[in-house]
Amino acid sequence: MSDQVEQREFQAEARQLLQLMVHSIYSNKDSFLRELVSNASDALDKLRLAAYQDKDLDVDTSDLHIDLDLDSTARTLTVRDNGIGMSRDEVVDLIGTLAKSGTAEMRRKLQESNESTEELIGQFGVGFYSTFMVADKVDLLTRKAGENTATRWESSGDGTYTIATVDDAPQGTSVTLHLKPEDADDELHDYTAPWKIRQLVKKYSDFISWPIRMEVEKTVPASTEEGAENTEPTVTVETETINSRTALWAKPKSEVSDEEYKEFYRHIAHAWDEPLDVIAMKAEGTFEYQALLFIPSQAPFDLFNRDGHTGVQLYVKRVFIMGDCDELMPEYLRFIKGVVDAQDLSLNVSREILQQDRQIKVIRRSLTKKVLSAIKDLQANRPDDYATFWTQFGRAFKEGLLSDPDNRETVLGLSSFASTFSPDTPTTLADYVSRMRDGQEQIFYATGESRRLLESSPHLEAFKAKGYEVLLLTDPVDEVWVESVPEFQGKALQSVAKGEVDLGSGDDTADADRTEFADLLTWLQKTLDDHVKEVRLSTRLTSSPACLITDTFGITPQLARMYRASGQEVPVGKRILEINPEHALVTGLRDALASSQDGLSDTAELLYGTALLAEGGSLDDPARFAAILADRLAKTF
Ligand code: ADP
Ligand code: MG
């Protein structure tokens, strides 16, 4: 008996993703089975843990397993587990919407849809919806552990689903796929053929720790003994466990194939890409643990939107304890996926206990070191993979320059930065240093919003003219870490927009220049007193008349903007105006000043305003600037 069947619509993004699945030409549609088995396995993990933590929970955990039922006549495949199950609300939330994916990024990508299905599937890890690659109707029946009523959910993947509460169902979840007719005669995609299913489980899910069972026909040969009863061969049906259930992390790396690692990665990471690297660790002695970590090859689109969650699962003596175990991996390595199996923790260890646990801190420290050395290996020996790593995760990785002072030197060495040396290939600091010019003592960098803006900024002029390479740092985190990283390999990091720079111009007319411009400097200083703290002659300009410089220890306007965006007000303090003694506007102003000061203060303001505009800054009073400029231009006719 069931209550009224209710029809509902999928949430918009879910509908789009479903469309994609229904019409998928994804070359590897076999992977739907991995997704269903993976979900069933997660549900069994969760139930075991729930029963452990709540002794009053009325559940039977004596025979947790996954069943696969094949019906070649009805052309259905059912994947059933006796795990945690879902409540009605959970079915609506988890299956009817893309809770984890309801982000603007996802919506944008789906709308643009100029990427291939394959790429989109890879990025979003479509999970349950992948069933619609092979089924034209999917039924789900589930009862949550501890609840009396169950939920039936059905959909043809066409934008709507039906949901009903039903009185009775076994605890756990069963998912029945009504297979698409076009696959019926296609031997390679006949998911009702036992050999096919056995092959897929071996390939994708062999390591699953719960038994995956399937009914198989066994032919018992006729007995040749005299007086035996079975003189004819007989066919019996037996239930067989078809996965070998070995924990991959407990095996030495040499005994596991790349294929096995890949599928394991996909299971624990809920991902569809290939791992870039596999890190297997085994620690013996006081704290015994094994770890199997993966560097993915594709960043999740919510890398910067995960509330800082990391991707490592904690097991204790082969028993799943928790996912996203943030205590095991620093936040800047949140893209690392994997498993840590500790021998000496208690099975009912909680997050609160983990935060205090000394052993966990030790494990975290060695995992971090190991991951960093794996990245170092990519950098040294697999440049293409290192480049992939950097494009996908560099922005997150650089956060380590701030958050992990113990490993700062290593993180710095493993980082890459855009530079004036090459328009598209980022450089490491070591490579930068190797290209430094004779006598160059500092690593020059510029920070700002975009490469284009930086390249045309007045601050860079002399560096370009004299052939110095400058790092172009455009990520928000760059503004912050450069403040706290003083040097690399003994070479100080120096902003092109801060303090004094000595580019070794080597000309000794500087002093003469200074007296020649002394009056102008004093007058400008007085006139622009509200805006700048000092006016001086510049060595960094070749074509612009002026630029603004921050004190060596001052806060740049970009950094101040970032603080403001995060709700913190920091005073920017006045900056230094540097003027170009070679520029006609500057020499003209100097000469005009010698005869009269009339109207020249407007020109001084224009000089200051253009310096601000040229670095991409915004004027305090744009209307006033525009009025003065228009007035000046009018006088040119
Ligand atoms: P993911 O596994 O990456 O979270 P899926 O689309 O595979 O995404 O599944 C969505 C959610 O639905 C799961 O996170 C889980 O909460 C729930 N779910 C799916 N299958 C089951 C199942 N067999 N038992 C219990 N919950 C399930
Ligand atoms: Mg899943």
mmCIF file of N, CA, C and O in Angstrom, residues 127-166:
data_model
loop_
_atom_site.group_PDB
_atom_site.id
_atom_site.type_symbol
_atom_site.label_atom_id
_atom_site.label_comp_id
_atom_site.label_asym_id
_atom_site.label_seq_id
_atom_site.Cartn_x
_atom_site.Cartn_y
_atom_site.Cartn_z
ATOM 1 N N GLY A 127 27.704 10.540 -10.724
ATOM 2 C CA GLY A 127 27.155 9.616 -9.736
ATOM 3 C C GLY A 127 25.887 8.904 -10.160
ATOM 4 O O GLY A 127 25.805 8.313 -11.234
ATOM 5 N N PHE A 128 24.866 9.025 -9.333
ATOM 6 C CA PHE A 128 23.622 8.293 -9.527
ATOM 7 C C PHE A 128 23.028 8.502 -10.928
ATOM 8 O O PHE A 128 22.491 7.596 -11.542
ATOM 9 N N TYR A 129 23.130 9.732 -11.433
ATOM 10 C CA TYR A 129 22.518 10.026 -12.738
ATOM 11 C C TYR A 129 23.131 9.247 -13.889
ATOM 12 O O TYR A 129 22.557 9.162 -14.966
ATOM 13 N N SER A 130 24.308 8.707 -13.663
ATOM 14 C CA SER A 130 24.933 7.965 -14.757
ATOM 15 C C SER A 130 24.105 6.741 -15.141
ATOM 16 O O SER A 130 24.269 6.181 -16.217
ATOM 17 N N THR A 131 23.179 6.324 -14.252
ATOM 18 C CA THR A 131 22.316 5.185 -14.599
ATOM 19 C C THR A 131 21.512 5.466 -15.865
ATOM 20 O O THR A 131 21.171 4.553 -16.604
ATOM 21 N N PHE A 132 21.228 6.742 -16.122
ATOM 22 C CA PHE A 132 20.418 7.062 -17.298
ATOM 23 C C PHE A 132 21.184 6.947 -18.612
ATOM 24 O O PHE A 132 20.620 7.134 -19.672
ATOM 25 N N MET A 133 22.455 6.614 -18.522
ATOM 26 C CA MET A 133 23.183 6.303 -19.756
ATOM 27 C C MET A 133 22.728 4.944 -20.291
ATOM 28 O O MET A 133 22.787 4.688 -21.481
ATOM 29 N N VAL A 134 22.299 4.063 -19.391
ATOM 30 C CA VAL A 134 21.961 2.705 -19.822
ATOM 31 C C VAL A 134 20.505 2.338 -19.578
ATOM 32 O O VAL A 134 20.027 1.327 -20.093
ATOM 33 N N ALA A 135 19.798 3.124 -18.774
ATOM 34 C CA ALA A 135 18.417 2.772 -18.433
ATOM 35 C C ALA A 135 17.466 3.840 -18.929
ATOM 36 O O ALA A 135 17.791 5.019 -18.918
ATOM 37 N N ASP A 136 16.266 3.415 -19.386
ATOM 38 C CA ASP A 136 15.289 4.448 -19.737
ATOM 39 C C ASP A 136 14.278 4.631 -18.622
ATOM 40 O O ASP A 136 13.400 5.481 -18.700
ATOM 41 N N LYS A 137 14.414 3.824 -17.572
ATOM 42 C CA LYS A 137 13.610 4.069 -16.375
ATOM 43 C C LYS A 137 14.371 3.515 -15.170
ATOM 44 O O LYS A 137 14.982 2.450 -15.269
ATOM 45 N N VAL A 138 14.346 4.265 -14.095
ATOM 46 C CA VAL A 138 15.045 3.821 -12.896
ATOM 47 C C VAL A 138 14.078 3.862 -11.711
ATOM 48 O O VAL A 138 13.388 4.859 -11.499
ATOM 49 N N ASP A 139 13.993 2.741 -10.976
ATOM 50 C CA ASP A 139 13.167 2.688 -9.761
ATOM 51 C C ASP A 139 14.084 2.585 -8.566
ATOM 52 O O ASP A 139 15.044 1.808 -8.588
ATOM 53 N N LEU A 140 13.746 3.329 -7.534
ATOM 54 C CA LEU A 140 14.550 3.251 -6.325
ATOM 55 C C LEU A 140 13.596 3.021 -5.160
ATOM 56 O O LEU A 140 12.577 3.700 -5.037
ATOM 57 N N LEU A 141 13.905 2.035 -4.341
ATOM 58 C CA LEU A 141 13.096 1.751 -3.162
ATOM 59 C C LEU A 141 14.045 1.774 -1.979
ATOM 60 O O LEU A 141 15.062 1.073 -1.979
ATOM 61 N N THR A 142 13.714 2.575 -0.981
ATOM 62 C CA THR A 142 14.690 2.715 0.100
ATOM 63 C C THR A 142 13.998 2.879 1.449
ATOM 64 O O THR A 142 12.940 3.497 1.547
ATOM 65 N N ARG A 143 14.576 2.282 2.463
ATOM 66 C CA ARG A 143 14.084 2.522 3.828
ATOM 67 C C ARG A 143 15.270 2.858 4.710
ATOM 68 O O ARG A 143 16.264 2.143 4.761
ATOM 69 N N LYS A 144 15.156 3.976 5.372
ATOM 70 C CA LYS A 144 16.249 4.453 6.209
ATOM 71 C C LYS A 144 16.324 3.645 7.498
ATOM 72 O O LYS A 144 15.296 3.307 8.078
ATOM 73 N N ALA A 145 17.525 3.364 7.933
ATOM 74 C CA ALA A 145 17.726 2.626 9.176
ATOM 75 C C ALA A 145 16.981 3.308 10.313
ATOM 76 O O ALA A 145 17.086 4.513 10.486
ATOM 77 N N GLY A 146 16.194 2.549 11.056
ATOM 78 C CA GLY A 146 15.484 3.095 12.207
ATOM 79 C C GLY A 146 14.097 3.637 11.880
ATOM 80 O O GLY A 146 13.335 3.976 12.770
ATOM 81 N N GLU A 147 13.751 3.730 10.582
ATOM 82 C CA GLU A 147 12.424 4.235 10.225
ATOM 83 C C GLU A 147 11.502 3.088 9.825
ATOM 84 O O GLU A 147 11.973 2.038 9.371
ATOM 85 N N ASN A 148 10.185 3.317 9.951
ATOM 86 C CA ASN A 148 9.239 2.243 9.643
ATOM 87 C C ASN A 148 8.748 2.271 8.206
ATOM 88 O O ASN A 148 8.486 1.233 7.611
ATOM 89 N N THR A 149 8.587 3.478 7.674
ATOM 90 C CA THR A 149 8.084 3.531 6.305
ATOM 91 C C THR A 149 9.232 3.706 5.318
ATOM 92 O O THR A 149 10.331 4.116 5.690
ATOM 93 N N ALA A 150 8.918 3.381 4.092
ATOM 94 C CA ALA A 150 9.949 3.433 3.053
ATOM 95 C C ALA A 150 9.518 4.406 1.954
ATOM 96 O O ALA A 150 8.406 4.939 1.975
ATOM 97 N N THR A 151 10.398 4.651 0.998
ATOM 98 C CA THR A 151 10.104 5.595 -0.087
ATOM 99 C C THR A 151 10.366 4.932 -1.434
ATOM 100 O O THR A 151 11.386 4.270 -1.614
ATOM 101 N N ARG A 152 9.405 5.134 -2.331
ATOM 102 C CA ARG A 152 9.624 4.641 -3.690
ATOM 103 C C ARG A 152 9.774 5.841 -4.616
ATOM 104 O O ARG A 152 8.974 6.782 -4.575
ATOM 105 N N TRP A 153 10.793 5.812 -5.432
ATOM 106 C CA TRP A 153 11.111 6.928 -6.326
ATOM 107 C C TRP A 153 11.252 6.347 -7.721
ATOM 108 O O TRP A 153 11.879 5.292 -7.891
ATOM 109 N N GLU A 154 10.657 6.984 -8.701
ATOM 110 C CA GLU A 154 10.795 6.477 -10.071
ATOM 111 C C GLU A 154 10.980 7.630 -11.046
ATOM 112 O O GLU A 154 10.365 8.686 -10.879
ATOM 113 N N SER A 155 11.795 7.387 -12.044
ATOM 114 C CA SER A 155 11.951 8.425 -13.060
ATOM 115 C C SER A 155 12.427 7.835 -14.377
ATOM 116 O O SER A 155 13.095 6.805 -14.414
ATOM 117 N N SER A 156 12.014 8.515 -15.444
ATOM 118 C CA SER A 156 12.520 8.122 -16.756
ATOM 119 C C SER A 156 13.570 9.120 -17.220
ATOM 120 O O SER A 156 13.914 9.174 -18.389
ATOM 121 N N GLY A 157 14.020 9.919 -16.322
ATOM 122 C CA GLY A 157 15.092 10.857 -16.650
ATOM 123 C C GLY A 157 14.624 11.986 -17.542
ATOM 124 O O GLY A 157 15.412 12.639 -18.208
ATOM 125 N N ASP A 158 13.303 12.244 -17.543
ATOM 126 C CA ASP A 158 12.764 13.214 -18.484
ATOM 127 C C ASP A 158 12.406 14.538 -17.814
ATOM 128 O O ASP A 158 11.559 15.279 -18.268
ATOM 129 N N GLY A 159 12.997 14.817 -16.686
ATOM 130 C CA GLY A 159 12.716 16.110 -16.057
ATOM 131 C C GLY A 159 11.801 15.975 -14.852
ATOM 132 O O GLY A 159 11.749 16.857 -14.011
ATOM 133 N N THR A 160 11.048 14.886 -14.766
ATOM 134 C CA THR A 160 10.198 14.711 -13.587
ATOM 135 C C THR A 160 10.464 13.352 -12.956
ATOM 136 O O THR A 160 11.039 12.465 -13.575
ATOM 137 N N TYR A 161 10.056 13.240 -11.716
ATOM 138 C CA TYR A 161 10.105 11.942 -11.056
ATOM 139 C C TYR A 161 8.865 11.798 -10.185
ATOM 140 O O TYR A 161 8.203 12.796 -9.874
ATOM 141 N N THR A 162 8.549 10.589 -9.797
ATOM 142 C CA THR A 162 7.444 10.400 -8.859
ATOM 143 C C THR A 162 8.008 9.883 -7.558
ATOM 144 O O THR A 162 9.043 9.213 -7.530
ATOM 145 N N ILE A 163 7.319 10.215 -6.491
ATOM 146 C CA ILE A 163 7.790 9.784 -5.190
ATOM 147 C C ILE A 163 6.575 9.402 -4.352
ATOM 148 O O ILE A 163 5.535 10.040 -4.441
ATOM 149 N N ALA A 164 6.705 8.315 -3.608
ATOM 150 C CA ALA A 164 5.587 7.858 -2.794
ATOM 151 C C ALA A 164 6.123 7.222 -1.528
ATOM 152 O O ALA A 164 7.206 6.641 -1.521
ATOM 153 N N THR A 165 5.353 7.331 -0.446
ATOM 154 C CA THR A 165 5.737 6.661 0.789
ATOM 155 C C THR A 165 5.082 5.281 0.774
ATOM 156 O O THR A 165 3.899 5.160 0.465
ATOM 157 N N VAL A 166 5.832 4.279 1.060
ATOM 158 C CA VAL A 166 5.263 2.918 1.074
ATOM 159 C C VAL A 166 5.468 2.313 2.458
ATOM 160 O O VAL A 166 6.397 2.665 3.177
#
